[in-house]
C-alpha cells in the first residue's frame, strides 16, 4: 500500500478528531457518540465506493481506509495501555482510597454479575455453548463512563460520586478483560461448559500476577527516573515505555493479566512519582499523557467504528432477538448493582448515599465502546474459535455497542433533564451568587489599578466605574438578601468558599515551590474532603474533615507497631517525616486564610458568619500546633531543619524571580541567564532533599521535661525512659473505659484528655497523668478517659509504677493532689504502714 496514501488517511483522521469535539459540544451529544458515528459513516462510505459502479476514482482511498492494519492486537497492545495508564495517573488516589470499598465491590461484583447474567440469559435463549455465552458476557461488561462523568461535572454532581464512577470503570475494564482472557481460553480449548469454580479459582491468580508485575515495573522505572533528575525528556521517555513493557511482561512472561499490570503500574507511579520527580517534570509528564490518551481514545473509537459495517455483514433476523436478550440482561445486571448492592453498601456505611435520580442516570449512561469492539474483534480473528461462534460474538457485541451509543448516548442528556439533575439546588444557586459577588469585587480592584497605571480619561473611567459599581452592588445585594438562605446555609457557603480558597492557596504555594508536589497531593486531598464535608453536613462535616487532617492514620499506627515489636524503623521514620512536613505546611496555609475571611466572606455573609469561621480556623490552627508540639517534643530540632529548608526554598524562588525579571528587562543576556538558572537548579536540587529523621525516640529528654520526675537521678531517668512505651491518640479516642482492669498509668507528653467520673468532667494536659487511682485503690476503673486533641502518651505498667512511686516524692505529691481533687483520702491510696512512714519522713507524730 502506498505510504503516502496511508499517511494522508491517518492525518485526515486527526483532522476528524479535531473537528469532533466542537461538533459534539454544538450538538450536545457525548464525544464518544460523535466519534463512533463518524467512524461508521467512513467505513460505510469506503465499502460503498469500493463496490459501486458509479465511479472508480475513490477506490484507492477506500482501499487505504479498509486496508488499515486494524487488528485486535493493535487495540490491546497499543491503545489500551495508553488509556489505562493515563486514567490512573489522572486519578486523585488519596481521595479514591477513601472509597476503595464501594469502588472495588462495584467493579468486581458488577463484572461478575454482568458476565453471569448475560451469559446464562444467552445460554437459555440460544444454542450457543455456555463458554461462548460467558465470553460474550465478559465482552459486554466493560463500560465507558466518560459521557456520564462529563455531564455530572457539568451539572455540579457530587465529586465523590464522579470519582466512584471513574474508579469503578477503570477496575471494571481490568476485571472484564481478565475474565475475557479466561473464557477465551475455554472457548479455544473447546470446553463447552466450563466449571464456574475452576474459572473463578484462576481469576485471583491473573489479578495478583498482573498487580505484582505492574508494581515492580513501576518501582524500577521511578527509581531510574529519579537518577535522571536533570534530564526531563529522559524521564518522560521512560514513562512512555513503562505501561507497554508492564503489559507485555505480564501477558507473555508469566501469563497474568496485562491490563491489571498497567493499572498497577499507573497507580504506583501516581503514588511515588510526585515525591521522586521535580514538580515541573511531573506536570509535563502528566500533560503529555493527557494528549496521548486523547489521541488514543479518539483513534480507538474511530478505528473500531470502521469495523462495524464489516462485523454486521452476516447479520440474520434471529440475531436481533439475541441482541435484545443481551440488552435486557445487561441492563438488569446493572440494575441489581445500582438498586440492590449500592443501597446495601450505603446502609453499611461503606459508600456515600447516591440518590435515585443519579443511579438512573448512571444506569442509562453505561455506554459501551471501543474496548467492547476490540475484544469482539479479537474473537473474530482467532482461527481457534469456531466460525459460528466468531460470527455471533461479533454481531452481538457490535449490536449491543450500537444500541448503547445511538439510543442511550443520544438520549442521556434528555434523561438527565427529565430527572431534574440539570437544575441547581438552592444552596448551589446561592453559591453561584456568592461566586459572582466575590469575583466582581476582585475585578473592580484590578480594573481600578489598570486605569491608574494607564492614566485613562477620568470621565470615561468614572462612567464605567459607576456602571460596574451598580452591577457589583446588585450582585452583593443578591448574595446578602436571598430570602431562601438560612443562617446555617450561610455558614455552609462560607466554609465551602474558605476550603476552596485553601485549595487555591496550596496550588499557589506549589507553583512557588515552597510546598513539595508530594505534600501538595495530600493537602489538596484534605481540602477536597473539607469541601465535600461542608457540602454534605455543613459545619459538623467540615470539622470532621478538619480533625482528620491532623489525626494519626492507620499507616502511622501500623508503622509504630512495626517499630516497637519488630524493630523496623524505616516506615515510621518516613511517615513521621511526612507528618512533620505536612503539619508545618498546613500551619503555613492556615495562617493565610484569615485575610480571606475578613476581605471576602465578611462582605457577603456578614460579621457573625465571619467570626464563626475565624473561630473554626483558630481551632484548626490550635490542633495543628498541638500535633506539631507533640512531634517536636519527641524529635527536637527536626522542625527547625524543615523550617530552614522552607526558608532556603523561598529564597531560591525569589532569586529565580529576580533573574527572570532582569532577563525580561534586557539587563542580562541569554548566556548569563542560562548559567544563573543552572546554578539555581543545582542548589534547588539540594534544597529539595528532606532532612533525615532519626527515629530513635529521645525518651530520656522527653521524660526529663516532666515535673513529676524532677527528683529522679540521671541513671533512674534513663531506666525509666527505657521501660516507657509510646501511644498516640486521636481526638475522640477512648483511652480508658469504665469497669476495665487497671494495668497501666499514662503520662501526657503532648495534647489533652478529658476525664469523666461520678458525673464530673475535667481536663488534663501536658505533664499530667491518669490511671493511677484504680491501681493504688486496687479497684476496677470508675473513670472514662478520652483524648480531646492529637495526643502523645507515655505508658508505664503497674509494677514499675509502684516501684517508681516509692522513690519519687514529686510523684507522690502529684498522686496526693489528684486524690484530694477527687475527694479521695490518702489513706485509701497508701497502706497504713506506708502512710506512717510518709508522716515520719515529714516530721509528723
Short mmCIF file of N, CA and C in Angstrom, two decimals, residues 379-492:
data_model
loop_
_atom_site.label_atom_id
_atom_site.label_comp_id
_atom_site.label_asym_id
_atom_site.label_seq_id
_atom_site.Cartn_x
_atom_site.Cartn_y
_atom_site.Cartn_z
N UNK A 379 -11.93 -12.01 19.07
CA UNK A 379 -12.58 -13.31 18.90
C UNK A 379 -12.74 -13.64 17.42
N UNK A 380 -13.15 -12.67 16.60
CA UNK A 380 -13.38 -12.93 15.17
C UNK A 380 -12.09 -13.21 14.42
N UNK A 381 -10.96 -12.77 14.98
CA UNK A 381 -9.68 -13.00 14.30
C UNK A 381 -9.06 -14.35 14.66
N UNK A 382 -9.50 -14.96 15.75
CA UNK A 382 -8.85 -16.18 16.23
C UNK A 382 -9.29 -17.38 15.39
N UNK A 383 -8.32 -18.07 14.80
CA UNK A 383 -8.64 -19.25 13.98
C UNK A 383 -8.99 -20.45 14.86
N UNK A 384 -8.73 -20.34 16.15
CA UNK A 384 -9.03 -21.45 17.07
C UNK A 384 -10.45 -21.37 17.60
N UNK A 385 -11.17 -20.29 17.27
CA UNK A 385 -12.57 -20.16 17.67
C UNK A 385 -13.43 -20.59 16.49
N UNK A 386 -14.41 -21.45 16.69
CA UNK A 386 -15.26 -21.90 15.58
C UNK A 386 -15.92 -20.73 14.86
N UNK A 387 -16.13 -20.89 13.53
CA UNK A 387 -16.67 -19.80 12.72
C UNK A 387 -18.03 -19.34 13.21
N UNK A 388 -18.89 -20.25 13.61
CA UNK A 388 -20.22 -19.86 14.06
C UNK A 388 -20.17 -18.99 15.30
N UNK A 389 -19.27 -19.32 16.21
CA UNK A 389 -19.13 -18.50 17.43
C UNK A 389 -18.53 -17.15 17.09
N UNK A 390 -17.56 -17.11 16.18
CA UNK A 390 -16.99 -15.84 15.75
C UNK A 390 -18.07 -14.89 15.24
N UNK A 391 -18.94 -15.40 14.38
CA UNK A 391 -19.98 -14.55 13.78
C UNK A 391 -20.92 -14.01 14.84
N UNK A 392 -21.40 -14.88 15.73
CA UNK A 392 -22.37 -14.45 16.73
C UNK A 392 -21.74 -13.45 17.71
N UNK A 393 -20.51 -13.72 18.15
CA UNK A 393 -19.84 -12.80 19.08
C UNK A 393 -19.69 -11.43 18.44
N UNK A 394 -19.23 -11.38 17.19
CA UNK A 394 -19.06 -10.09 16.51
C UNK A 394 -20.38 -9.34 16.38
N UNK A 395 -21.44 -10.03 16.01
CA UNK A 395 -22.73 -9.36 15.78
C UNK A 395 -23.35 -8.90 17.10
N UNK A 396 -23.34 -9.75 18.12
CA UNK A 396 -23.96 -9.38 19.39
C UNK A 396 -23.21 -8.24 20.08
N UNK A 397 -21.89 -8.31 20.08
CA UNK A 397 -21.12 -7.23 20.71
C UNK A 397 -21.31 -5.92 19.96
N UNK A 398 -21.30 -5.98 18.62
CA UNK A 398 -21.47 -4.78 17.82
C UNK A 398 -22.88 -4.23 17.96
N UNK A 399 -23.88 -5.09 17.92
CA UNK A 399 -25.25 -4.63 18.06
C UNK A 399 -25.51 -3.98 19.41
N UNK A 400 -24.99 -4.59 20.47
CA UNK A 400 -25.17 -4.01 21.80
C UNK A 400 -24.45 -2.67 21.91
N UNK A 401 -23.23 -2.57 21.36
CA UNK A 401 -22.50 -1.31 21.39
C UNK A 401 -23.26 -0.22 20.64
N UNK A 402 -23.80 -0.54 19.46
CA UNK A 402 -24.57 0.44 18.70
C UNK A 402 -25.81 0.90 19.48
N UNK A 403 -26.46 -0.02 20.19
CA UNK A 403 -27.64 0.37 20.97
C UNK A 403 -27.25 1.38 22.05
N UNK A 404 -26.16 1.08 22.78
CA UNK A 404 -25.79 2.00 23.86
C UNK A 404 -25.36 3.36 23.33
N UNK A 405 -24.68 3.38 22.17
CA UNK A 405 -24.21 4.65 21.64
C UNK A 405 -25.34 5.45 21.00
N UNK A 406 -26.15 4.79 20.18
CA UNK A 406 -27.15 5.52 19.41
C UNK A 406 -28.40 5.81 20.23
N UNK A 407 -28.85 4.83 21.01
CA UNK A 407 -30.08 5.03 21.80
C UNK A 407 -29.77 5.70 23.14
N UNK A 408 -28.91 5.08 23.95
CA UNK A 408 -28.62 5.64 25.27
C UNK A 408 -27.78 6.92 25.17
N UNK A 409 -26.78 6.91 24.30
CA UNK A 409 -25.90 8.07 24.21
C UNK A 409 -26.61 9.32 23.75
N UNK A 410 -27.47 9.20 22.77
CA UNK A 410 -28.15 10.39 22.24
C UNK A 410 -29.27 10.89 23.14
N UNK A 411 -29.77 10.04 24.05
CA UNK A 411 -30.85 10.45 24.93
C UNK A 411 -30.40 10.68 26.37
N UNK A 412 -29.09 10.56 26.63
CA UNK A 412 -28.60 10.66 28.00
C UNK A 412 -28.86 12.04 28.58
N UNK A 413 -28.54 13.09 27.81
CA UNK A 413 -28.76 14.43 28.33
C UNK A 413 -30.25 14.71 28.54
N UNK A 414 -31.10 14.19 27.63
CA UNK A 414 -32.54 14.34 27.81
C UNK A 414 -32.99 13.64 29.08
N UNK A 415 -32.46 12.44 29.32
CA UNK A 415 -32.81 11.68 30.51
C UNK A 415 -32.41 12.45 31.77
N UNK A 416 -31.24 13.04 31.76
CA UNK A 416 -30.78 13.80 32.93
C UNK A 416 -31.69 15.01 33.16
N UNK A 417 -32.14 15.63 32.05
CA UNK A 417 -33.08 16.74 32.19
C UNK A 417 -34.40 16.29 32.78
N UNK A 418 -34.90 15.14 32.34
CA UNK A 418 -36.15 14.62 32.87
C UNK A 418 -36.04 14.26 34.35
N UNK A 419 -34.85 13.85 34.76
CA UNK A 419 -34.64 13.52 36.17
C UNK A 419 -34.43 14.75 37.04
N UNK A 420 -34.31 15.91 36.41
CA UNK A 420 -34.14 17.15 37.15
C UNK A 420 -32.74 17.37 37.67
N UNK A 421 -31.77 16.66 37.10
CA UNK A 421 -30.40 16.79 37.58
C UNK A 421 -29.66 17.97 36.99
N UNK A 422 -30.24 18.60 35.97
CA UNK A 422 -29.57 19.73 35.34
C UNK A 422 -29.95 21.06 35.98
N UNK A 423 -30.72 21.02 37.06
CA UNK A 423 -31.09 22.24 37.77
C UNK A 423 -30.32 22.33 39.07
N UNK A 424 -29.82 23.52 39.37
CA UNK A 424 -29.05 23.72 40.59
C UNK A 424 -29.95 23.64 41.81
N UNK A 425 -29.39 23.09 42.87
CA UNK A 425 -30.10 23.09 44.14
C UNK A 425 -30.09 24.51 44.73
N UNK A 426 -30.97 24.80 45.69
CA UNK A 426 -30.98 26.15 46.28
C UNK A 426 -29.62 26.58 46.83
N UNK A 427 -28.91 25.65 47.47
CA UNK A 427 -27.62 26.04 48.04
C UNK A 427 -26.59 26.28 46.93
N UNK A 428 -26.69 25.54 45.81
CA UNK A 428 -25.78 25.78 44.69
C UNK A 428 -26.09 27.12 44.01
N UNK A 429 -27.37 27.46 43.92
CA UNK A 429 -27.72 28.77 43.38
C UNK A 429 -27.17 29.88 44.26
N UNK A 430 -27.28 29.69 45.57
CA UNK A 430 -26.72 30.68 46.49
C UNK A 430 -25.20 30.76 46.34
N UNK A 431 -24.56 29.61 46.17
CA UNK A 431 -23.12 29.59 45.98
C UNK A 431 -22.73 30.32 44.70
N UNK A 432 -23.51 30.15 43.63
CA UNK A 432 -23.19 30.84 42.38
C UNK A 432 -23.30 32.35 42.56
N UNK A 433 -24.30 32.81 43.33
CA UNK A 433 -24.41 34.25 43.58
C UNK A 433 -23.23 34.75 44.41
N UNK A 434 -22.79 33.92 45.35
CA UNK A 434 -21.62 34.30 46.15
C UNK A 434 -20.38 34.42 45.27
N UNK A 435 -20.20 33.46 44.36
CA UNK A 435 -19.03 33.47 43.49
C UNK A 435 -19.03 34.73 42.62
N UNK A 436 -20.20 35.07 42.08
CA UNK A 436 -20.29 36.27 41.23
C UNK A 436 -19.90 37.51 42.03
N UNK A 437 -20.44 37.62 43.24
CA UNK A 437 -20.15 38.81 44.04
C UNK A 437 -18.66 38.91 44.39
N UNK A 438 -18.06 37.79 44.80
CA UNK A 438 -16.63 37.79 45.14
C UNK A 438 -15.79 38.10 43.92
N UNK A 439 -16.13 37.51 42.77
CA UNK A 439 -15.36 37.73 41.55
C UNK A 439 -15.44 39.19 41.11
N UNK A 440 -16.63 39.79 41.18
CA UNK A 440 -16.77 41.18 40.74
C UNK A 440 -15.99 42.13 41.64
N UNK A 441 -15.89 41.81 42.93
CA UNK A 441 -15.06 42.66 43.80
C UNK A 441 -13.60 42.63 43.36
N UNK A 442 -13.10 41.44 43.06
CA UNK A 442 -11.72 41.33 42.59
C UNK A 442 -11.53 42.04 41.27
N UNK A 443 -12.50 41.91 40.37
CA UNK A 443 -12.41 42.57 39.07
C UNK A 443 -12.37 44.09 39.24
N UNK A 444 -13.20 44.61 40.15
CA UNK A 444 -13.21 46.06 40.35
C UNK A 444 -11.85 46.55 40.83
N UNK A 445 -11.24 45.81 41.76
CA UNK A 445 -9.92 46.22 42.25
C UNK A 445 -8.88 46.18 41.14
N UNK A 446 -8.90 45.13 40.33
CA UNK A 446 -7.92 45.01 39.25
C UNK A 446 -8.13 46.08 38.18
N UNK A 447 -9.39 46.37 37.86
CA UNK A 447 -9.68 47.41 36.85
C UNK A 447 -9.23 48.77 37.36
N UNK A 448 -9.44 49.03 38.65
CA UNK A 448 -9.02 50.32 39.21
C UNK A 448 -7.50 50.49 39.10
N UNK A 449 -6.75 49.43 39.41
CA UNK A 449 -5.29 49.52 39.27
C UNK A 449 -4.88 49.71 37.82
N UNK A 450 -5.57 49.04 36.90
CA UNK A 450 -5.24 49.16 35.48
C UNK A 450 -5.47 50.59 34.98
N UNK A 451 -6.59 51.17 35.35
CA UNK A 451 -6.89 52.54 34.88
C UNK A 451 -5.88 53.54 35.44
N UNK A 452 -5.42 53.31 36.69
CA UNK A 452 -4.40 54.20 37.26
C UNK A 452 -3.07 54.06 36.53
N UNK A 453 -2.71 52.84 36.20
CA UNK A 453 -1.42 52.61 35.54
C UNK A 453 -1.38 53.22 34.14
N UNK A 454 -2.51 53.18 33.41
CA UNK A 454 -2.53 53.66 32.03
C UNK A 454 -3.03 55.10 31.91
N UNK A 455 -3.38 55.74 33.04
CA UNK A 455 -3.80 57.15 33.04
C UNK A 455 -4.87 57.41 31.98
N UNK A 456 -5.95 56.65 32.05
CA UNK A 456 -7.05 56.80 31.10
C UNK A 456 -7.87 58.04 31.43
N UNK A 457 -8.72 58.42 30.50
CA UNK A 457 -9.56 59.61 30.65
C UNK A 457 -10.45 59.47 31.89
N UNK A 458 -10.44 60.51 32.75
CA UNK A 458 -11.14 60.41 34.03
C UNK A 458 -12.64 60.30 33.85
N UNK A 459 -13.20 61.03 32.89
CA UNK A 459 -14.66 60.95 32.69
C UNK A 459 -15.07 59.55 32.25
N UNK A 460 -14.28 58.98 31.34
CA UNK A 460 -14.59 57.62 30.88
C UNK A 460 -14.46 56.62 32.02
N UNK A 461 -13.40 56.77 32.82
CA UNK A 461 -13.20 55.86 33.94
C UNK A 461 -14.34 55.99 34.95
N UNK A 462 -14.74 57.24 35.24
CA UNK A 462 -15.81 57.44 36.21
C UNK A 462 -17.13 56.86 35.72
N UNK A 463 -17.41 57.01 34.43
CA UNK A 463 -18.65 56.48 33.87
C UNK A 463 -18.69 54.95 33.94
N UNK A 464 -17.57 54.33 33.53
CA UNK A 464 -17.52 52.86 33.57
C UNK A 464 -17.51 52.34 35.01
N UNK A 465 -16.85 53.07 35.90
CA UNK A 465 -16.83 52.65 37.30
C UNK A 465 -18.22 52.70 37.91
N UNK A 466 -19.00 53.73 37.54
CA UNK A 466 -20.37 53.84 38.04
C UNK A 466 -21.21 52.67 37.53
N UNK A 467 -21.04 52.37 36.26
CA UNK A 467 -21.80 51.26 35.66
C UNK A 467 -21.42 49.93 36.31
N UNK A 468 -20.12 49.72 36.47
CA UNK A 468 -19.66 48.47 37.07
C UNK A 468 -20.05 48.40 38.54
N UNK A 469 -19.99 49.55 39.23
CA UNK A 469 -20.38 49.57 40.64
C UNK A 469 -21.83 49.20 40.86
N UNK A 470 -22.70 49.64 39.94
CA UNK A 470 -24.11 49.28 40.05
C UNK A 470 -24.29 47.77 39.91
N UNK A 471 -23.56 47.17 38.98
CA UNK A 471 -23.64 45.72 38.81
C UNK A 471 -23.11 44.99 40.03
N UNK A 472 -22.02 45.51 40.60
CA UNK A 472 -21.45 44.89 41.79
C UNK A 472 -22.41 45.00 42.96
N UNK A 473 -23.04 46.16 43.14
CA UNK A 473 -23.99 46.32 44.25
C UNK A 473 -25.16 45.36 44.11
N UNK A 474 -25.64 45.18 42.88
CA UNK A 474 -26.74 44.24 42.66
C UNK A 474 -26.32 42.81 43.01
N UNK A 475 -25.09 42.45 42.62
CA UNK A 475 -24.61 41.11 42.90
C UNK A 475 -24.45 40.87 44.39
N UNK A 476 -23.89 41.87 45.10
CA UNK A 476 -23.71 41.73 46.54
C UNK A 476 -25.06 41.68 47.25
N UNK A 477 -25.99 42.52 46.82
CA UNK A 477 -27.33 42.52 47.42
C UNK A 477 -28.02 41.18 47.19
N UNK A 478 -27.84 40.61 46.01
CA UNK A 478 -28.44 39.32 45.72
C UNK A 478 -27.86 38.24 46.61
N UNK A 479 -26.57 38.33 46.88
CA UNK A 479 -25.93 37.34 47.74
C UNK A 479 -26.32 37.52 49.20
N UNK A 480 -26.54 38.78 49.62
CA UNK A 480 -26.83 39.06 51.02
C UNK A 480 -28.30 38.85 51.37
N UNK A 481 -29.18 39.22 50.47
CA UNK A 481 -30.60 39.31 50.79
C UNK A 481 -31.41 38.13 50.29
N UNK A 482 -30.76 37.03 49.97
CA UNK A 482 -31.51 35.86 49.49
C UNK A 482 -32.40 35.36 50.63
N UNK A 483 -33.69 35.44 50.41
CA UNK A 483 -34.63 35.10 51.48
C UNK A 483 -34.64 33.61 51.78
N UNK A 484 -34.21 32.82 50.79
CA UNK A 484 -34.31 31.38 50.97
C UNK A 484 -33.04 30.77 51.56
N UNK A 485 -32.11 31.60 52.02
CA UNK A 485 -30.87 31.09 52.60
C UNK A 485 -30.93 31.26 54.11
N UNK A 486 -30.91 30.16 54.83
CA UNK A 486 -30.89 30.19 56.28
C UNK A 486 -29.48 30.51 56.76
N UNK A 487 -29.39 30.90 58.04
CA UNK A 487 -28.07 31.18 58.61
C UNK A 487 -27.18 29.95 58.55
N UNK A 488 -27.78 28.78 58.76
CA UNK A 488 -26.99 27.55 58.68
C UNK A 488 -26.39 27.37 57.28
N UNK A 489 -27.18 27.71 56.27
CA UNK A 489 -26.68 27.59 54.90
C UNK A 489 -25.62 28.65 54.60
N UNK A 490 -25.75 29.82 55.22
CA UNK A 490 -24.72 30.85 55.02
C UNK A 490 -23.38 30.37 55.58
N UNK A 491 -23.43 29.71 56.73
CA UNK A 491 -22.19 29.16 57.29
C UNK A 491 -21.62 28.10 56.37
N UNK A 492 -22.50 27.25 55.83
CA UNK A 492 -22.04 26.22 54.90
C UNK A 492 -21.38 26.83 53.68
#
